[in-house]
Amino acid sequence: MPTTTTSIYEQLKARLRDTVPDAELRLKAEIAERILELKRERNAVILAHNYMEPALFHSVPDFKGDSLELSRKAAETDAEVIVFCGVRFMAETAKILSPDKMVLLPAKKAGCSLAASITAEDVRNLKAQFPGVPVVTYVNTYADVKAETDICCTSSNAVKVVESLGDGPVIFLPDEYLAGNVARETGRRIIFPTKIPQARLDELEYQFIGWEGRCEVHERFTVEDIENARRQFPDVVVLAHPECPPEVVSAADFSGSTTAMIQYVQRNPKGRYLMLTECSMADNVMAENPDAEMLRMCSIRCPHMNEITLEDTLASLENLQYQIEVPEDIRVRAHRAVARMIEIGSKD
Ligand code: 13P
Ligand code: SF4
């Protein structure tokens, strides 16, 4: 971890000189230096998701990663304050796991279209409709939804979590496309109760019950994007996040969590890649893997992840804002579902 403005500037310059103008890098380095000082004074730890903008991602975080890795770190840290450079549901998960710590989200909103797609009441209604069927909930949900859940999952362990529940039916919420991808990988037939009248539902055979939530970023990638890239660059390796539509995931060469995609590039550092995920991530991967060629065809940014900047992170530590709170009765129930997921772990 850098200790002086010069070293942070040089560290940023080494990684980002081709993507960020020099004057901006100097400014960002100064802000990063102030963040690191305050972080020490406050006994804080900074966790950053792989989608954070490059200047932040390459300067201040103590830990970077996908949702599963960050929730593990949030559970393990002994710092007094956790600054979560990610979106609200991630910061809530940190609070669920570390209730005695102050958890700060640098931007007040930083939501998620998946988390907004389902309420705790929706889950209760589904449980009444399918009594006894276990409920798996993607971590991209708010605490009250997690509290209604048997077990959580992330994109890196969804298949493993579903398989841990045996062969019977499963309710998998709320991402329609992740559900479709997991259903296919586990060889199950999926239905969406909101699209089927109850009378017909009683006659149907199903093993996987989905919900119609979508990630507003990943739902926009198409098979045509892949075909266009392959036409121009026949050797391109296409990496797709499992929140992409199933036909897109099928047409890709590899699908995995944000960290799994990063690791794929690290294992094959000389390839040419198209990453079907939030744009900042390709910038971050490129900065750390200069021999990898990332096709700059990305135009889709997550407006929620993009709310978090170095400036907000500084203000967050200065003013101890915005503090995440989860009511204790909800937290205790949500904790069971998250802790059960962490016990099961990731794919490897
Ligand atoms: P990961 O767990 O793969 O990092 O995904 C989080 C996310 O929000 C993807 O859109
Ligand atoms: Fe939510 Fe999609 Fe943004 Fe991830 S990329 S935080 S799933 S809206």
Short mmCIF file of C-alpha atoms and ligand atoms in Angstrom, two decimals:
data_model
loop_
_atom_site.label_atom_id
_atom_site.label_comp_id
_atom_site.label_asym_id
_atom_site.label_seq_id
_atom_site.Cartn_x
_atom_site.Cartn_y
_atom_site.Cartn_z
CA MET A 1 0.00 0.00 0.00
CA PRO A 2 1.52 3.40 -0.99
CA THR A 3 2.52 5.90 1.71
CA THR A 4 3.27 9.16 -0.14
CA THR A 5 1.49 11.24 -2.77
CA THR A 6 4.39 10.67 -5.16
CA SER A 7 4.23 6.92 -4.81
CA ILE A 8 0.47 6.89 -5.30
CA TYR A 9 0.81 9.15 -8.32
CA GLU A 10 3.52 6.92 -9.73
CA GLN A 11 1.51 3.83 -9.02
CA LEU A 12 -1.52 5.32 -10.77
CA LYS A 13 0.62 6.56 -13.65
CA ALA A 14 2.19 3.15 -14.19
CA ARG A 15 -1.26 1.62 -14.55
CA LEU A 16 -3.43 4.35 -16.02
CA ARG A 17 -1.23 6.64 -18.11
CA ASP A 18 -2.93 5.44 -21.32
CA THR A 19 -6.47 5.95 -20.07
CA VAL A 20 -6.46 8.94 -17.64
CA PRO A 21 -4.91 12.39 -18.41
CA ASP A 22 -1.84 13.26 -16.30
CA ALA A 23 -3.40 16.33 -14.61
CA GLU A 24 -6.35 14.22 -13.49
CA LEU A 25 -4.01 11.49 -12.19
CA ARG A 26 -2.17 14.06 -10.02
CA LEU A 27 -5.44 15.34 -8.62
CA LYS A 28 -6.70 11.81 -7.93
CA ALA A 29 -3.38 10.91 -6.25
CA GLU A 30 -3.76 13.86 -3.85
CA ILE A 31 -7.29 12.80 -2.92
CA ALA A 32 -6.16 9.19 -2.50
CA GLU A 33 -3.37 10.33 -0.18
CA ARG A 34 -5.86 12.15 2.05
CA ILE A 35 -8.11 9.10 2.07
CA LEU A 36 -5.25 6.84 3.17
CA GLU A 37 -4.32 9.23 6.03
CA LEU A 38 -7.90 9.41 7.27
CA LYS A 39 -8.28 5.67 6.90
CA ARG A 40 -5.39 5.16 9.35
CA GLU A 41 -6.79 7.76 11.79
CA ARG A 42 -10.25 6.20 11.76
CA ASN A 43 -8.98 2.59 11.89
CA ALA A 44 -10.95 1.92 8.74
CA VAL A 45 -10.71 -0.68 6.01
CA ILE A 46 -11.71 0.02 2.40
CA LEU A 47 -13.38 -2.75 0.41
CA ALA A 48 -13.87 -2.11 -3.31
CA HIS A 49 -15.85 -4.04 -5.89
CA ASN A 50 -14.18 -4.90 -9.21
CA TYR A 51 -16.44 -2.35 -10.97
CA MET A 52 -14.95 0.69 -9.21
CA GLU A 53 -13.56 3.40 -11.47
CA PRO A 54 -9.86 2.86 -12.28
CA ALA A 55 -8.32 5.70 -10.20
CA LEU A 56 -10.14 4.52 -7.08
CA PHE A 57 -9.62 0.82 -7.80
CA HIS A 58 -5.85 1.20 -8.18
CA SER A 59 -5.18 3.49 -5.22
CA VAL A 60 -7.05 3.18 -1.91
CA PRO A 61 -8.67 -0.26 -1.40
CA ASP A 62 -7.32 -2.72 1.16
CA PHE A 63 -9.29 -5.48 -0.56
CA LYS A 64 -10.78 -5.71 -4.02
CA GLY A 65 -12.97 -8.45 -5.40
CA ASP A 66 -16.32 -9.88 -6.37
CA SER A 67 -19.36 -10.03 -4.08
CA LEU A 68 -18.35 -13.29 -2.41
CA GLU A 69 -14.74 -12.27 -1.70
CA LEU A 70 -15.84 -8.90 -0.30
CA SER A 71 -18.44 -10.46 1.98
CA ARG A 72 -15.77 -12.82 3.31
CA LYS A 73 -13.43 -9.88 3.97
CA ALA A 74 -16.23 -7.93 5.66
CA ALA A 75 -16.77 -10.88 8.01
CA GLU A 76 -13.05 -11.21 8.85
CA THR A 77 -11.82 -7.63 9.34
CA ASP A 78 -10.99 -6.25 12.79
CA ALA A 79 -11.07 -2.60 11.68
CA GLU A 80 -13.62 -0.37 13.44
CA VAL A 81 -15.00 1.14 10.24
CA ILE A 82 -15.71 -0.51 6.87
CA VAL A 83 -15.93 1.84 3.89
CA PHE A 84 -17.72 -0.07 1.15
CA CYS A 85 -16.92 1.15 -2.35
CA GLY A 86 -19.71 -0.73 -4.06
CA VAL A 87 -23.49 -0.57 -3.97
CA ARG A 88 -25.96 -0.52 -1.08
CA PHE A 89 -26.80 -4.24 -0.98
CA MET A 90 -23.07 -5.02 -0.65
CA ALA A 91 -22.65 -2.54 2.21
CA GLU A 92 -25.74 -4.03 3.87
CA THR A 93 -24.20 -7.50 3.59
CA ALA A 94 -21.09 -6.15 5.37
CA LYS A 95 -23.30 -4.75 8.16
CA ILE A 96 -25.20 -8.06 8.41
CA LEU A 97 -21.87 -9.86 8.93
CA SER A 98 -20.20 -7.21 11.13
CA PRO A 99 -22.99 -5.57 13.15
CA ASP A 100 -20.63 -3.96 15.69
CA LYS A 101 -18.67 -2.09 13.03
CA MET A 102 -19.59 1.18 11.41
CA VAL A 103 -20.27 0.46 7.71
CA LEU A 104 -20.12 3.45 5.35
CA LEU A 105 -21.40 3.66 1.78
CA PRO A 106 -19.78 6.71 0.12
CA ALA A 107 -22.83 7.56 -2.04
CA LYS A 108 -26.28 7.83 -0.53
CA LYS A 109 -28.13 6.06 -3.36
CA ALA A 110 -25.90 3.53 -5.17
CA GLY A 111 -28.74 1.04 -5.67
CA CYS A 112 -29.13 -1.92 -8.06
CA SER A 113 -31.91 -2.83 -10.50
CA LEU A 114 -31.88 -6.44 -9.28
CA ALA A 115 -32.17 -5.47 -5.61
CA ALA A 116 -35.04 -3.11 -6.52
CA SER A 117 -36.90 -5.84 -8.43
CA ILE A 118 -38.19 -7.78 -5.42
CA THR A 119 -39.60 -7.09 -1.94
CA ALA A 120 -39.78 -9.19 1.22
CA GLU A 121 -43.54 -9.46 0.66
CA ASP A 122 -42.97 -10.91 -2.83
CA VAL A 123 -40.80 -13.62 -1.25
CA ARG A 124 -43.39 -14.35 1.45
CA ASN A 125 -46.06 -14.72 -1.26
CA LEU A 126 -43.87 -17.13 -3.24
CA LYS A 127 -43.23 -19.19 -0.11
CA ALA A 128 -46.99 -19.40 0.46
CA GLN A 129 -47.49 -20.46 -3.17
CA PHE A 130 -44.73 -23.12 -3.04
CA PRO A 131 -44.71 -24.31 0.60
CA GLY A 132 -41.59 -26.14 1.73
CA VAL A 133 -39.54 -25.25 -1.38
CA PRO A 134 -36.15 -23.81 -0.34
CA VAL A 135 -35.46 -20.20 -1.34
CA VAL A 136 -32.07 -19.24 -2.76
CA THR A 137 -31.54 -15.50 -3.05
CA TYR A 138 -28.82 -13.76 -5.01
CA VAL A 139 -26.86 -11.40 -2.75
CA ASN A 140 -28.00 -8.54 -5.02
CA THR A 141 -31.03 -8.05 -2.74
CA TYR A 142 -31.78 -5.94 0.33
CA ALA A 143 -31.54 -7.24 3.89
CA ASP A 144 -35.30 -7.74 4.40
CA VAL A 145 -35.41 -9.96 1.30
CA LYS A 146 -32.37 -11.94 2.50
CA ALA A 147 -34.16 -12.38 5.84
CA GLU A 148 -36.93 -14.38 4.09
CA THR A 149 -34.38 -16.65 2.47
CA ASP A 150 -32.90 -20.06 3.27
CA ILE A 151 -29.55 -19.38 1.69
CA CYS A 152 -27.88 -16.64 -0.37
CA CYS A 153 -25.58 -17.08 -3.35
CA THR A 154 -23.35 -14.96 -5.54
CA SER A 155 -22.50 -15.39 -9.21
CA SER A 156 -19.41 -17.37 -8.20
CA ASN A 157 -21.16 -20.01 -6.11
CA ALA A 158 -24.76 -20.13 -7.37
CA VAL A 159 -24.43 -23.61 -8.93
CA LYS A 160 -22.73 -24.99 -5.83
CA VAL A 161 -25.37 -23.49 -3.52
CA VAL A 162 -28.25 -24.91 -5.60
CA GLU A 163 -26.59 -28.34 -5.76
CA SER A 164 -26.10 -28.28 -1.97
CA LEU A 165 -29.91 -28.37 -1.62
CA GLY A 166 -30.33 -31.74 -3.35
CA ASP A 167 -32.46 -32.62 -6.39
CA GLY A 168 -35.81 -31.15 -5.40
CA PRO A 169 -37.37 -27.88 -6.61
CA VAL A 170 -35.74 -24.56 -5.71
CA ILE A 171 -37.01 -20.97 -5.71
CA PHE A 172 -34.18 -18.85 -7.15
CA LEU A 173 -34.52 -15.04 -6.86
CA PRO A 174 -34.50 -12.43 -8.28
CA ASP A 175 -32.34 -12.53 -11.45
CA GLU A 176 -34.19 -14.14 -14.34
CA TYR A 177 -31.04 -14.60 -16.40
CA LEU A 178 -28.77 -15.88 -13.64
CA ALA A 179 -31.58 -18.32 -12.79
CA GLY A 180 -31.74 -19.42 -16.44
CA ASN A 181 -27.97 -19.94 -16.56
CA VAL A 182 -27.88 -21.88 -13.28
CA ALA A 183 -30.92 -23.97 -14.28
CA ARG A 184 -29.17 -24.95 -17.50
CA GLU A 185 -25.87 -25.74 -15.74
CA THR A 186 -27.64 -27.91 -13.17
CA GLY A 187 -29.90 -29.54 -15.82
CA ARG A 188 -33.21 -28.23 -14.41
CA ARG A 189 -36.42 -27.02 -15.98
CA ILE A 190 -37.23 -23.41 -15.08
CA ILE A 191 -40.62 -21.68 -14.77
CA PHE A 192 -41.66 -18.11 -13.94
CA PRO A 193 -44.87 -18.20 -11.84
CA THR A 194 -45.67 -14.57 -12.70
CA LYS A 195 -46.08 -15.65 -16.34
CA ILE A 196 -48.27 -18.74 -15.67
CA PRO A 197 -51.84 -18.95 -14.29
CA GLN A 198 -52.10 -21.01 -11.07
CA ALA A 199 -54.34 -23.66 -12.70
CA ARG A 200 -51.74 -24.36 -15.35
CA LEU A 201 -48.94 -24.23 -12.78
CA ASP A 202 -50.48 -27.17 -10.91
CA GLU A 203 -50.12 -29.33 -14.04
CA LEU A 204 -46.57 -28.31 -14.89
CA GLU A 205 -43.38 -30.12 -13.98
CA TYR A 206 -40.68 -27.80 -12.77
CA GLN A 207 -37.54 -27.86 -10.65
CA PHE A 208 -36.53 -24.22 -10.71
CA ILE A 209 -38.82 -21.31 -9.88
CA GLY A 210 -37.56 -17.94 -11.09
CA TRP A 211 -38.46 -14.27 -10.79
CA GLU A 212 -38.34 -11.59 -13.48
CA GLY A 213 -35.60 -9.33 -12.12
CA ARG A 214 -32.79 -8.19 -14.41
CA CYS A 215 -29.52 -6.35 -14.19
CA GLU A 216 -29.96 -3.18 -16.23
CA VAL A 217 -26.36 -3.49 -17.47
CA HIS A 218 -26.05 -7.17 -18.38
CA GLU A 219 -29.51 -7.52 -19.91
CA ARG A 220 -28.38 -5.25 -22.76
CA PHE A 221 -25.68 -7.52 -24.18
CA THR A 222 -26.75 -9.53 -27.23
CA VAL A 223 -25.55 -12.48 -29.29
CA GLU A 224 -25.13 -9.96 -32.11
CA ASP A 225 -22.48 -8.12 -30.04
CA ILE A 226 -20.54 -11.38 -29.89
CA GLU A 227 -21.00 -12.16 -33.59
CA ASN A 228 -19.84 -8.67 -34.59
CA ALA A 229 -16.72 -9.00 -32.46
CA ARG A 230 -15.93 -12.48 -33.83
CA ARG A 231 -16.40 -11.27 -37.42
CA GLN A 232 -13.82 -8.52 -36.91
CA PHE A 233 -11.50 -10.48 -34.60
CA PRO A 234 -11.86 -14.26 -35.10
CA ASP A 235 -9.42 -14.98 -32.26
CA VAL A 236 -11.33 -12.93 -29.67
CA VAL A 237 -12.14 -14.66 -26.37
CA VAL A 238 -15.57 -13.63 -25.10
CA LEU A 239 -16.08 -13.52 -21.32
CA ALA A 240 -19.66 -13.01 -20.11
CA HIS A 241 -21.02 -12.38 -16.62
CA PRO A 242 -23.79 -14.89 -15.70
CA GLU A 243 -26.27 -12.00 -15.32
CA CYS A 244 -26.25 -11.84 -19.15
CA PRO A 245 -29.13 -13.55 -21.01
CA PRO A 246 -28.61 -17.35 -21.32
CA GLU A 247 -28.24 -17.20 -25.12
CA VAL A 248 -25.41 -14.67 -24.67
CA VAL A 249 -23.71 -16.85 -22.05
CA SER A 250 -24.03 -19.87 -24.41
CA ALA A 251 -22.41 -17.92 -27.25
CA ALA A 252 -19.50 -16.77 -25.03
CA ASP A 253 -16.28 -18.74 -24.42
CA PHE A 254 -16.37 -18.39 -20.64
CA SER A 255 -18.83 -17.21 -18.01
CA GLY A 256 -18.08 -16.41 -14.40
CA SER A 257 -18.16 -13.84 -11.63
CA THR A 258 -16.20 -10.62 -12.03
CA THR A 259 -13.21 -12.17 -10.23
CA ALA A 260 -13.46 -15.39 -12.27
CA MET A 261 -13.22 -13.30 -15.46
CA ILE A 262 -10.21 -11.40 -14.09
CA GLN A 263 -8.52 -14.71 -13.21
CA TYR A 264 -9.20 -16.04 -16.72
CA VAL A 265 -7.25 -13.09 -18.18
CA GLN A 266 -4.47 -13.51 -15.59
CA ARG A 267 -4.07 -17.15 -16.64
CA ASN A 268 -4.02 -16.19 -20.34
CA PRO A 269 -2.41 -12.73 -20.29
CA LYS A 270 -1.67 -12.45 -24.01
CA GLY A 271 -5.20 -12.92 -25.32
CA ARG A 272 -7.60 -10.58 -27.07
CA TYR A 273 -10.81 -10.20 -25.05
CA LEU A 274 -14.37 -8.96 -25.19
CA MET A 275 -15.75 -8.61 -21.65
CA LEU A 276 -19.53 -8.54 -21.42
CA THR A 277 -19.86 -6.74 -18.11
CA GLU A 278 -19.58 -3.24 -16.63
CA CYS A 279 -17.07 -1.14 -18.61
CA SER A 280 -14.82 -0.02 -15.74
CA MET A 281 -13.83 -3.60 -15.13
CA ALA A 282 -12.24 -4.00 -18.55
CA ASP A 283 -10.27 -0.77 -17.86
CA ASN A 284 -9.11 -2.17 -14.52
CA VAL A 285 -8.12 -5.52 -16.02
CA MET A 286 -6.24 -3.82 -18.86
CA ALA A 287 -4.29 -1.67 -16.39
CA GLU A 288 -3.06 -4.79 -14.57
CA ASN A 289 -2.53 -6.97 -17.66
CA PRO A 290 -0.80 -4.77 -20.24
CA ASP A 291 -0.28 -7.66 -22.68
CA ALA A 292 -3.99 -8.46 -22.82
CA GLU A 293 -5.95 -6.65 -25.50
CA MET A 294 -9.43 -5.60 -24.42
CA LEU A 295 -11.79 -4.73 -27.27
CA ARG A 296 -13.04 -1.24 -26.44
CA MET A 297 -16.62 -2.01 -27.48
CA CYS A 298 -18.03 -1.37 -24.08
CA SER A 299 -20.54 1.42 -23.65
CA ILE A 300 -22.62 0.14 -20.76
CA ARG A 301 -21.80 1.47 -17.31
CA CYS A 302 -23.61 0.67 -14.10
CA PRO A 303 -25.07 4.01 -12.96
CA HIS A 304 -25.13 2.76 -9.36
CA MET A 305 -21.53 1.58 -9.15
CA ASN A 306 -20.52 4.78 -10.92
CA GLU A 307 -21.97 6.85 -8.06
CA ILE A 308 -18.88 6.00 -6.00
CA THR A 309 -15.86 8.24 -6.63
CA LEU A 310 -12.62 9.04 -4.80
CA GLU A 311 -14.16 12.39 -3.80
CA ASP A 312 -17.17 10.62 -2.21
CA THR A 313 -14.88 8.17 -0.46
CA LEU A 314 -12.94 11.04 1.10
CA ALA A 315 -16.15 12.77 2.19
CA SER A 316 -17.36 9.45 3.58
CA LEU A 317 -14.33 9.15 5.88
CA GLU A 318 -14.35 12.85 6.79
CA ASN A 319 -18.02 12.97 7.76
CA LEU A 320 -18.60 9.29 8.59
CA GLN A 321 -21.33 9.12 5.94
CA TYR A 322 -23.52 7.33 4.86
CA GLN A 323 -23.91 4.90 7.74
CA ILE A 324 -25.66 1.64 6.90
CA GLU A 325 -28.15 0.35 9.48
CA VAL A 326 -30.09 -2.93 9.40
CA PRO A 327 -32.81 -3.55 12.03
CA GLU A 328 -31.57 -6.31 14.38
CA ASP A 329 -34.50 -8.74 13.85
CA ILE A 330 -33.96 -8.58 10.05
CA ARG A 331 -30.18 -8.73 10.42
CA VAL A 332 -30.27 -11.92 12.50
CA ARG A 333 -32.43 -13.73 9.94
CA ALA A 334 -30.48 -12.38 6.96
CA HIS A 335 -27.22 -13.39 8.69
CA ARG A 336 -28.27 -17.05 8.67
CA ALA A 337 -28.74 -17.01 4.89
CA VAL A 338 -25.46 -15.17 4.21
CA ALA A 339 -23.41 -17.21 6.70
CA ARG A 340 -24.77 -20.45 5.22
CA MET A 341 -23.61 -19.28 1.80
CA ILE A 342 -20.14 -18.35 3.06
CA GLU A 343 -19.80 -21.82 4.62
CA ILE A 344 -20.53 -23.43 1.25
CA GLY A 345 -17.97 -21.21 -0.44
CA SER A 346 -17.17 -20.65 -4.09
CA LYS A 347 -16.80 -22.97 -7.06
CA ASP A 348 -13.16 -23.91 -6.48
P1 13P B 1 -19.88 -10.33 -8.86
O1 13P B 1 -20.26 -11.01 -7.61
O2 13P B 1 -19.61 -11.26 -10.00
O3 13P B 1 -18.75 -9.38 -8.64
O4 13P B 1 -21.14 -9.49 -9.39
C1 13P B 1 -21.67 -8.39 -8.75
C2 13P B 1 -22.51 -7.58 -9.64
O5 13P B 1 -23.23 -6.73 -9.21
C3 13P B 1 -22.46 -7.87 -11.06
O6 13P B 1 -23.28 -7.02 -11.73
FE1 SF4 B 2 -26.85 -4.20 -9.96
FE2 SF4 B 2 -26.24 -4.70 -12.50
FE3 SF4 B 2 -25.17 -2.60 -11.31
FE4 SF4 B 2 -24.40 -5.09 -10.62
S1 SF4 B 2 -24.10 -4.08 -12.59
S2 SF4 B 2 -24.88 -3.41 -9.23
S3 SF4 B 2 -26.33 -6.19 -10.83
S4 SF4 B 2 -27.35 -2.90 -11.73
#
